[in-house]
Amino acid sequence: MVKKTGPSKKAAPSKQSSSSKQSSKKSSAPLETSSPALQSEEQQQRLLNIFSSAFNNVLTSDDFSRLLQEIKQALFNREFAAAFGREDYLEAYAARWSPTRALCYAAVFLSIKKHLDGILIAKEETKDNNTSTRRNAVLRMLSVGGCAAEHVAFASYLQTTATDGHLTLLDSGPWTTVISLLESSTVNPPPISKYASTARQAANHPLLENNQLSLDVVQRDVLDLDMDSLSAQCANGRVPIILTLLFTLNELYTTAGIGKTTKFLKNLGQVLASDSLVLVVDSPGSYSEAALGKEKKRYPMQWLLDHTLIETETPGYSWEKLQSDDSIWFRLPEGLSYPIPLENMRYQMHLYRLQKP
């Protein structure tokens, strides 16, 4: 657990978040692993500082604990539209649960770097007048569902790999304010004491350089998009991208049903460019299940996903599973600090690549 530091009038209860509770259930997976430590504690602390700076007013608000309880109740009831339908809920959610997710996702991105390198888009080398860093490739990502953790994790990956990026955050919730706060914290130097040494002030750089990340926020339900609109979010199939469904796919199965979600997954094969990647991260085990038919027979999310992408033949394209883990622990180092307690998390992860003739 990350130790609590800094002022907070009313911190969140120390008991686990809904995602942590869910991850504590027994998984049907035969083997659990721990995600490798691909970032230093210094890098991880930097990401936590972005959240604590962006959401300082939220973390110290008298309403914080109440908002968290309301969000947790909605999530427990699987009322996702209610949990993610208000800006104040999203700010509280981002301050409380997105930091751990961001660190986890950053580790996941680094773990699949060899595959991400394969979809980099070359560009002319340029030299910014304010920096000596040269970046000659662009990585495009479409995040379906969720915004805060995905934004910071992707920004961290770009910083670590000295890459430019284009990120589209597609979600039905009103995330604009949250993303604006985080964007400001990623492109501006972190707050520092005016009494800091000259050397420390000189070394106080923002996470990202100017124009390193191009960002679009789209408030739409992905399942309501027609083929043309979905294609537009996927670079119109011109270049390969990575499309992420991070703790989103099971929500789609639960709220919209297996039929609509399966149709969306099938449509990806038509609108994405060849070599595009689809990354799915979700809760492991029995929590990620969807019911089908009058008898409400339950199917594991991973089984539904593989059945749609791998086992169903579709003319014109096919999917290759590059990596799959049924249960992975992401553990926070003891030395990290954040204004409220954070917990470890457990997840399943699946990575697919689209192949076209």
PDB file of N, CA and C in Angstrom, residues 126-202:
ATOM      1  N   THR A 126      12.725  16.467 -36.614  1.00  0.00           N
ATOM      2  CA  THR A 126      12.671  17.897 -36.346  1.00  0.00           C
ATOM      3  C   THR A 126      13.385  18.175 -35.040  1.00  0.00           C
ATOM      4  N   LYS A 127      13.841  19.389 -34.902  1.00  0.00           N
ATOM      5  CA  LYS A 127      14.522  19.787 -33.669  1.00  0.00           C
ATOM      6  C   LYS A 127      13.832  21.015 -33.106  1.00  0.00           C
ATOM      7  N   ASP A 128      13.212  20.854 -31.964  1.00  0.00           N
ATOM      8  CA  ASP A 128      12.535  21.956 -31.295  1.00  0.00           C
ATOM      9  C   ASP A 128      13.582  22.952 -30.812  1.00  0.00           C
ATOM     10  N   ASN A 129      13.286  24.242 -30.956  1.00  0.00           N
ATOM     11  CA  ASN A 129      14.228  25.271 -30.526  1.00  0.00           C
ATOM     12  C   ASN A 129      14.525  25.212 -29.035  1.00  0.00           C
ATOM     13  N   ASN A 130      13.590  24.638 -28.271  1.00  0.00           N
ATOM     14  CA  ASN A 130      13.739  24.621 -26.816  1.00  0.00           C
ATOM     15  C   ASN A 130      14.301  23.318 -26.274  1.00  0.00           C
ATOM     16  N   THR A 131      14.617  22.381 -27.141  1.00  0.00           N
ATOM     17  CA  THR A 131      15.094  21.086 -26.655  1.00  0.00           C
ATOM     18  C   THR A 131      16.039  20.469 -27.662  1.00  0.00           C
ATOM     19  N   SER A 132      16.907  19.616 -27.178  1.00  0.00           N
ATOM     20  CA  SER A 132      17.841  18.929 -28.062  1.00  0.00           C
ATOM     21  C   SER A 132      17.342  17.549 -28.436  1.00  0.00           C
ATOM     22  N   THR A 133      16.179  17.187 -27.918  1.00  0.00           N
ATOM     23  CA  THR A 133      15.662  15.849 -28.172  1.00  0.00           C
ATOM     24  C   THR A 133      15.082  15.754 -29.574  1.00  0.00           C
ATOM     25  N   ARG A 134      15.437  14.710 -30.296  1.00  0.00           N
ATOM     26  CA  ARG A 134      14.877  14.459 -31.619  1.00  0.00           C
ATOM     27  C   ARG A 134      13.927  13.275 -31.522  1.00  0.00           C
ATOM     28  N   ARG A 135      12.732  13.460 -32.056  1.00  0.00           N
ATOM     29  CA  ARG A 135      11.749  12.384 -32.073  1.00  0.00           C
ATOM     30  C   ARG A 135      11.288  12.218 -33.506  1.00  0.00           C
ATOM     31  N   ASN A 136      11.460  11.029 -34.042  1.00  0.00           N
ATOM     32  CA  ASN A 136      11.171  10.831 -35.459  1.00  0.00           C
ATOM     33  C   ASN A 136      10.095   9.793 -35.700  1.00  0.00           C
ATOM     34  N   ALA A 137       9.250   9.548 -34.710  1.00  0.00           N
ATOM     35  CA  ALA A 137       8.177   8.576 -34.882  1.00  0.00           C
ATOM     36  C   ALA A 137       6.981   8.994 -34.041  1.00  0.00           C
ATOM     37  N   VAL A 138       5.805   8.592 -34.519  1.00  0.00           N
ATOM     38  CA  VAL A 138       4.551   8.921 -33.837  1.00  0.00           C
ATOM     39  C   VAL A 138       3.808   7.627 -33.531  1.00  0.00           C
ATOM     40  N   LEU A 139       3.252   7.539 -32.333  1.00  0.00           N
ATOM     41  CA  LEU A 139       2.424   6.410 -31.933  1.00  0.00           C
ATOM     42  C   LEU A 139       1.004   6.910 -31.737  1.00  0.00           C
ATOM     43  N   ARG A 140       0.055   6.246 -32.390  1.00  0.00           N
ATOM     44  CA  ARG A 140      -1.349   6.648 -32.299  1.00  0.00           C
ATOM     45  C   ARG A 140      -2.113   5.650 -31.427  1.00  0.00           C
ATOM     46  N   MET A 141      -2.909   6.185 -30.510  1.00  0.00           N
ATOM     47  CA  MET A 141      -3.686   5.333 -29.617  1.00  0.00           C
ATOM     48  C   MET A 141      -5.113   5.855 -29.513  1.00  0.00           C
ATOM     49  N   LEU A 142      -6.063   4.931 -29.559  1.00  0.00           N
ATOM     50  CA  LEU A 142      -7.468   5.223 -29.300  1.00  0.00           C
ATOM     51  C   LEU A 142      -7.854   4.488 -28.029  1.00  0.00           C
ATOM     52  N   SER A 143      -8.210   5.250 -27.004  1.00  0.00           N
ATOM     53  CA  SER A 143      -8.640   4.667 -25.738  1.00  0.00           C
ATOM     54  C   SER A 143     -10.157   4.675 -25.692  1.00  0.00           C
ATOM     55  N   VAL A 144     -10.748   3.495 -25.662  1.00  0.00           N
ATOM     56  CA  VAL A 144     -12.207   3.370 -25.603  1.00  0.00           C
ATOM     57  C   VAL A 144     -12.610   3.134 -24.154  1.00  0.00           C
ATOM     58  N   GLY A 145     -13.275   4.114 -23.567  1.00  0.00           N
ATOM     59  CA  GLY A 145     -13.690   4.002 -22.171  1.00  0.00           C
ATOM     60  C   GLY A 145     -12.555   4.356 -21.236  1.00  0.00           C
ATOM     61  N   GLY A 146     -12.861   5.161 -20.232  1.00  0.00           N
ATOM     62  CA  GLY A 146     -11.810   5.571 -19.315  1.00  0.00           C
ATOM     63  C   GLY A 146     -10.933   6.624 -19.950  1.00  0.00           C
ATOM     64  N   CYS A 147     -10.416   7.524 -19.152  1.00  0.00           N
ATOM     65  CA  CYS A 147      -9.626   8.614 -19.725  1.00  0.00           C
ATOM     66  C   CYS A 147      -8.419   9.007 -18.887  1.00  0.00           C
ATOM     67  N   ALA A 148      -8.594   9.178 -17.593  1.00  0.00           N
ATOM     68  CA  ALA A 148      -7.543   9.768 -16.773  1.00  0.00           C
ATOM     69  C   ALA A 148      -6.294   8.896 -16.700  1.00  0.00           C
ATOM     70  N   ALA A 149      -6.452   7.650 -16.287  1.00  0.00           N
ATOM     71  CA  ALA A 149      -5.302   6.754 -16.161  1.00  0.00           C
ATOM     72  C   ALA A 149      -4.662   6.490 -17.515  1.00  0.00           C
ATOM     73  N   GLU A 150      -5.496   6.324 -18.545  1.00  0.00           N
ATOM     74  CA  GLU A 150      -4.985   6.070 -19.891  1.00  0.00           C
ATOM     75  C   GLU A 150      -4.147   7.248 -20.380  1.00  0.00           C
ATOM     76  N   HIS A 151      -4.628   8.446 -20.121  1.00  0.00           N
ATOM     77  CA  HIS A 151      -3.930   9.661 -20.534  1.00  0.00           C
ATOM     78  C   HIS A 151      -2.537   9.736 -19.912  1.00  0.00           C
ATOM     79  N   VAL A 152      -2.458   9.591 -18.607  1.00  0.00           N
ATOM     80  CA  VAL A 152      -1.177   9.724 -17.912  1.00  0.00           C
ATOM     81  C   VAL A 152      -0.238   8.568 -18.258  1.00  0.00           C
ATOM     82  N   ALA A 153      -0.769   7.362 -18.371  1.00  0.00           N
ATOM     83  CA  ALA A 153       0.071   6.212 -18.716  1.00  0.00           C
ATOM     84  C   ALA A 153       0.658   6.357 -20.113  1.00  0.00           C
ATOM     85  N   PHE A 154      -0.149   6.822 -21.058  1.00  0.00           N
ATOM     86  CA  PHE A 154       0.342   7.012 -22.425  1.00  0.00           C
ATOM     87  C   PHE A 154       1.381   8.129 -22.458  1.00  0.00           C
ATOM     88  N   ALA A 155       1.120   9.212 -21.729  1.00  0.00           N
ATOM     89  CA  ALA A 155       2.095  10.296 -21.652  1.00  0.00           C
ATOM     90  C   ALA A 155       3.413   9.797 -21.071  1.00  0.00           C
ATOM     91  N   SER A 156       3.331   8.958 -20.052  1.00  0.00           N
ATOM     92  CA  SER A 156       4.539   8.396 -19.452  1.00  0.00           C
ATOM     93  C   SER A 156       5.309   7.549 -20.456  1.00  0.00           C
ATOM     94  N   TYR A 157       4.578   6.750 -21.231  1.00  0.00           N
ATOM     95  CA  TYR A 157       5.237   5.909 -22.235  1.00  0.00           C
ATOM     96  C   TYR A 157       5.953   6.771 -23.273  1.00  0.00           C
ATOM     97  N   LEU A 158       5.307   7.841 -23.716  1.00  0.00           N
ATOM     98  CA  LEU A 158       5.935   8.728 -24.701  1.00  0.00           C
ATOM     99  C   LEU A 158       7.197   9.358 -24.129  1.00  0.00           C
ATOM    100  N   GLN A 159       7.133   9.754 -22.859  1.00  0.00           N
ATOM    101  CA  GLN A 159       8.301  10.372 -22.233  1.00  0.00           C
ATOM    102  C   GLN A 159       9.438   9.366 -22.094  1.00  0.00           C
ATOM    103  N   THR A 160       9.116   8.157 -21.676  1.00  0.00           N
ATOM    104  CA  THR A 160      10.134   7.130 -21.464  1.00  0.00           C
ATOM    105  C   THR A 160      10.804   6.725 -22.766  1.00  0.00           C
ATOM    106  N   THR A 161      10.036   6.659 -23.842  1.00  0.00           N
ATOM    107  CA  THR A 161      10.557   6.176 -25.125  1.00  0.00           C
ATOM    108  C   THR A 161      10.923   7.300 -26.084  1.00  0.00           C
ATOM    109  N   ALA A 162      10.819   8.554 -25.640  1.00  0.00           N
ATOM    110  CA  ALA A 162      11.122   9.714 -26.483  1.00  0.00           C
ATOM    111  C   ALA A 162      10.383   9.636 -27.814  1.00  0.00           C
ATOM    112  N   THR A 163       9.086   9.437 -27.722  1.00  0.00           N
ATOM    113  CA  THR A 163       8.229   9.282 -28.893  1.00  0.00           C
ATOM    114  C   THR A 163       7.152  10.356 -28.875  1.00  0.00           C
ATOM    115  N   ASP A 164       6.722  10.773 -30.056  1.00  0.00           N
ATOM    116  CA  ASP A 164       5.548  11.630 -30.159  1.00  0.00           C
ATOM    117  C   ASP A 164       4.308  10.754 -30.189  1.00  0.00           C
ATOM    118  N   GLY A 165       3.179  11.323 -29.798  1.00  0.00           N
ATOM    119  CA  GLY A 165       1.966  10.523 -29.771  1.00  0.00           C
ATOM    120  C   GLY A 165       0.727  11.313 -30.120  1.00  0.00           C
ATOM    121  N   HIS A 166      -0.257  10.586 -30.610  1.00  0.00           N
ATOM    122  CA  HIS A 166      -1.603  11.137 -30.808  1.00  0.00           C
ATOM    123  C   HIS A 166      -2.559  10.239 -30.049  1.00  0.00           C
ATOM    124  N   LEU A 167      -3.322  10.829 -29.139  1.00  0.00           N
ATOM    125  CA  LEU A 167      -4.222  10.068 -28.282  1.00  0.00           C
ATOM    126  C   LEU A 167      -5.645  10.579 -28.427  1.00  0.00           C
ATOM    127  N   THR A 168      -6.558   9.665 -28.718  1.00  0.00           N
ATOM    128  CA  THR A 168      -7.982   9.974 -28.714  1.00  0.00           C
ATOM    129  C   THR A 168      -8.621   9.249 -27.543  1.00  0.00           C
ATOM    130  N   LEU A 169      -9.270  10.004 -26.683  1.00  0.00           N
ATOM    131  CA  LEU A 169      -9.965   9.459 -25.520  1.00  0.00           C
ATOM    132  C   LEU A 169     -11.456   9.468 -25.825  1.00  0.00           C
ATOM    133  N   LEU A 170     -12.018   8.289 -26.024  1.00  0.00           N
ATOM    134  CA  LEU A 170     -13.416   8.142 -26.431  1.00  0.00           C
ATOM    135  C   LEU A 170     -14.217   7.529 -25.292  1.00  0.00           C
ATOM    136  N   ASP A 171     -15.154   8.286 -24.752  1.00  0.00           N
ATOM    137  CA  ASP A 171     -15.932   7.804 -23.616  1.00  0.00           C
ATOM    138  C   ASP A 171     -17.258   8.556 -23.579  1.00  0.00           C
ATOM    139  N   SER A 172     -18.277   7.910 -23.046  1.00  0.00           N
ATOM    140  CA  SER A 172     -19.594   8.538 -22.968  1.00  0.00           C
ATOM    141  C   SER A 172     -19.696   9.544 -21.832  1.00  0.00           C
ATOM    142  N   GLY A 173     -18.741   9.534 -20.910  1.00  0.00           N
ATOM    143  CA  GLY A 173     -18.774  10.430 -19.762  1.00  0.00           C
ATOM    144  C   GLY A 173     -18.144  11.776 -20.050  1.00  0.00           C
ATOM    145  N   PRO A 174     -18.466  12.788 -19.230  1.00  0.00           N
ATOM    146  CA  PRO A 174     -17.933  14.151 -19.411  1.00  0.00           C
ATOM    147  C   PRO A 174     -16.550  14.324 -18.780  1.00  0.00           C
ATOM    148  N   TRP A 175     -15.518  13.828 -19.449  1.00  0.00           N
ATOM    149  CA  TRP A 175     -14.171  13.804 -18.898  1.00  0.00           C
ATOM    150  C   TRP A 175     -13.359  15.065 -19.196  1.00  0.00           C
ATOM    151  N   THR A 176     -13.920  16.040 -19.899  1.00  0.00           N
ATOM    152  CA  THR A 176     -13.124  17.164 -20.388  1.00  0.00           C
ATOM    153  C   THR A 176     -12.384  17.898 -19.275  1.00  0.00           C
ATOM    154  N   THR A 177     -13.057  18.178 -18.171  1.00  0.00           N
ATOM    155  CA  THR A 177     -12.413  18.905 -17.072  1.00  0.00           C
ATOM    156  C   THR A 177     -11.261  18.106 -16.475  1.00  0.00           C
ATOM    157  N   VAL A 178     -11.482  16.818 -16.270  1.00  0.00           N
ATOM    158  CA  VAL A 178     -10.432  15.954 -15.726  1.00  0.00           C
ATOM    159  C   VAL A 178      -9.212  15.954 -16.637  1.00  0.00           C
ATOM    160  N   ILE A 179      -9.440  15.800 -17.927  1.00  0.00           N
ATOM    161  CA  ILE A 179      -8.324  15.738 -18.870  1.00  0.00           C
ATOM    162  C   ILE A 179      -7.601  17.075 -18.948  1.00  0.00           C
ATOM    163  N   SER A 180      -8.329  18.177 -18.860  1.00  0.00           N
ATOM    164  CA  SER A 180      -7.688  19.493 -18.876  1.00  0.00           C
ATOM    165  C   SER A 180      -6.754  19.662 -17.678  1.00  0.00           C
ATOM    166  N   LEU A 181      -7.201  19.206 -16.517  1.00  0.00           N
ATOM    167  CA  LEU A 181      -6.361  19.286 -15.321  1.00  0.00           C
ATOM    168  C   LEU A 181      -5.099  18.445 -15.476  1.00  0.00           C
ATOM    169  N   LEU A 182      -5.256  17.235 -15.991  1.00  0.00           N
ATOM    170  CA  LEU A 182      -4.102  16.355 -16.160  1.00  0.00           C
ATOM    171  C   LEU A 182      -3.170  16.852 -17.258  1.00  0.00           C
ATOM    172  N   GLU A 183      -3.740  17.377 -18.326  1.00  0.00           N
ATOM    173  CA  GLU A 183      -2.901  17.889 -19.409  1.00  0.00           C
ATOM    174  C   GLU A 183      -2.027  19.030 -18.910  1.00  0.00           C
ATOM    175  N   SER A 184      -2.613  19.910 -18.107  1.00  0.00           N
ATOM    176  CA  SER A 184      -1.837  21.010 -17.547  1.00  0.00           C
ATOM    177  C   SER A 184      -0.695  20.494 -16.680  1.00  0.00           C
ATOM    178  N   SER A 185      -0.954  19.427 -15.943  1.00  0.00           N
ATOM    179  CA  SER A 185       0.068  18.877 -15.046  1.00  0.00           C
ATOM    180  C   SER A 185       1.135  18.079 -15.776  1.00  0.00           C
ATOM    181  N   THR A 186       0.861  17.646 -17.006  1.00  0.00           N
ATOM    182  CA  THR A 186       1.862  16.884 -17.757  1.00  0.00           C
ATOM    183  C   THR A 186       2.746  17.767 -18.632  1.00  0.00           C
ATOM    184  N   VAL A 187       2.259  18.940 -19.017  1.00  0.00           N
ATOM    185  CA  VAL A 187       3.044  19.794 -19.922  1.00  0.00           C
ATOM    186  C   VAL A 187       3.664  20.985 -19.205  1.00  0.00           C
ATOM    187  N   ASN A 188       3.356  21.147 -17.922  1.00  0.00           N
ATOM    188  CA  ASN A 188       3.970  22.214 -17.128  1.00  0.00           C
ATOM    189  C   ASN A 188       4.838  21.606 -16.030  1.00  0.00           C
ATOM    190  N   PRO A 189       5.912  22.285 -15.640  1.00  0.00           N
ATOM    191  CA  PRO A 189       6.754  21.754 -14.564  1.00  0.00           C
ATOM    192  C   PRO A 189       5.949  21.589 -13.284  1.00  0.00           C
ATOM    193  N   PRO A 190       6.251  20.572 -12.496  1.00  0.00           N
ATOM    194  CA  PRO A 190       5.521  20.382 -11.239  1.00  0.00           C
ATOM    195  C   PRO A 190       5.782  21.529 -10.274  1.00  0.00           C
ATOM    196  N   PRO A 191       4.832  21.790  -9.369  1.00  0.00           N
ATOM    197  CA  PRO A 191       5.038  22.863  -8.381  1.00  0.00           C
ATOM    198  C   PRO A 191       6.310  22.617  -7.570  1.00  0.00           C
ATOM    199  N   ILE A 192       7.017  23.679  -7.309  1.00  0.00           N
ATOM    200  CA  ILE A 192       8.268  23.566  -6.569  1.00  0.00           C
ATOM    201  C   ILE A 192       8.415  24.787  -5.658  1.00  0.00           C
ATOM    202  N   SER A 193       9.039  24.602  -4.537  1.00  0.00           N
ATOM    203  CA  SER A 193       9.207  25.699  -3.591  1.00  0.00           C
ATOM    204  C   SER A 193      10.033  26.828  -4.205  1.00  0.00           C
ATOM    205  N   LYS A 194       9.621  28.048  -3.908  1.00  0.00           N
ATOM    206  CA  LYS A 194      10.385  29.192  -4.427  1.00  0.00           C
ATOM    207  C   LYS A 194      11.766  29.274  -3.782  1.00  0.00           C
ATOM    208  N   TYR A 195      11.947  28.525  -2.703  1.00  0.00           N
ATOM    209  CA  TYR A 195      13.249  28.506  -2.036  1.00  0.00           C
ATOM    210  C   TYR A 195      14.143  27.362  -2.534  1.00  0.00           C
ATOM    211  N   ALA A 196      13.664  26.622  -3.518  1.00  0.00           N
ATOM    212  CA  ALA A 196      14.459  25.511  -4.053  1.00  0.00           C
ATOM    213  C   ALA A 196      15.754  26.035  -4.653  1.00  0.00           C
ATOM    214  N   SER A 197      16.758  25.182  -4.628  1.00  0.00           N
ATOM    215  CA  SER A 197      18.063  25.579  -5.150  1.00  0.00           C
ATOM    216  C   SER A 197      17.982  25.854  -6.646  1.00  0.00           C
ATOM    217  N   THR A 198      18.944  26.591  -7.132  1.00  0.00           N
ATOM    218  CA  THR A 198      18.992  26.898  -8.559  1.00  0.00           C
ATOM    219  C   THR A 198      19.095  25.622  -9.385  1.00  0.00           C
ATOM    220  N   ALA A 199      19.878  24.676  -8.902  1.00  0.00           N
ATOM    221  CA  ALA A 199      20.042  23.416  -9.631  1.00  0.00           C
ATOM    222  C   ALA A 199      18.727  22.646  -9.694  1.00  0.00           C
ATOM    223  N   ARG A 200      17.996  22.631  -8.568  1.00  0.00           N
ATOM    224  CA  ARG A 200      16.726  21.907  -8.555  1.00  0.00           C
ATOM    225  C   ARG A 200      15.700  22.580  -9.460  1.00  0.00           C
ATOM    226  N   GLN A 201      15.679  23.899  -9.455  1.00  0.00           N
ATOM    227  CA  GLN A 201      14.762  24.611 -10.329  1.00  0.00           C
ATOM    228  C   GLN A 201      15.094  24.355 -11.795  1.00  0.00           C
ATOM    229  N   ALA A 202      16.380  24.296 -12.114  1.00  0.00           N
ATOM    230  CA  ALA A 202      16.787  24.050 -13.497  1.00  0.00           C
ATOM    231  C   ALA A 202      16.426  22.643 -13.946  1.00  0.00           C
TER     232      ALA A 202
END
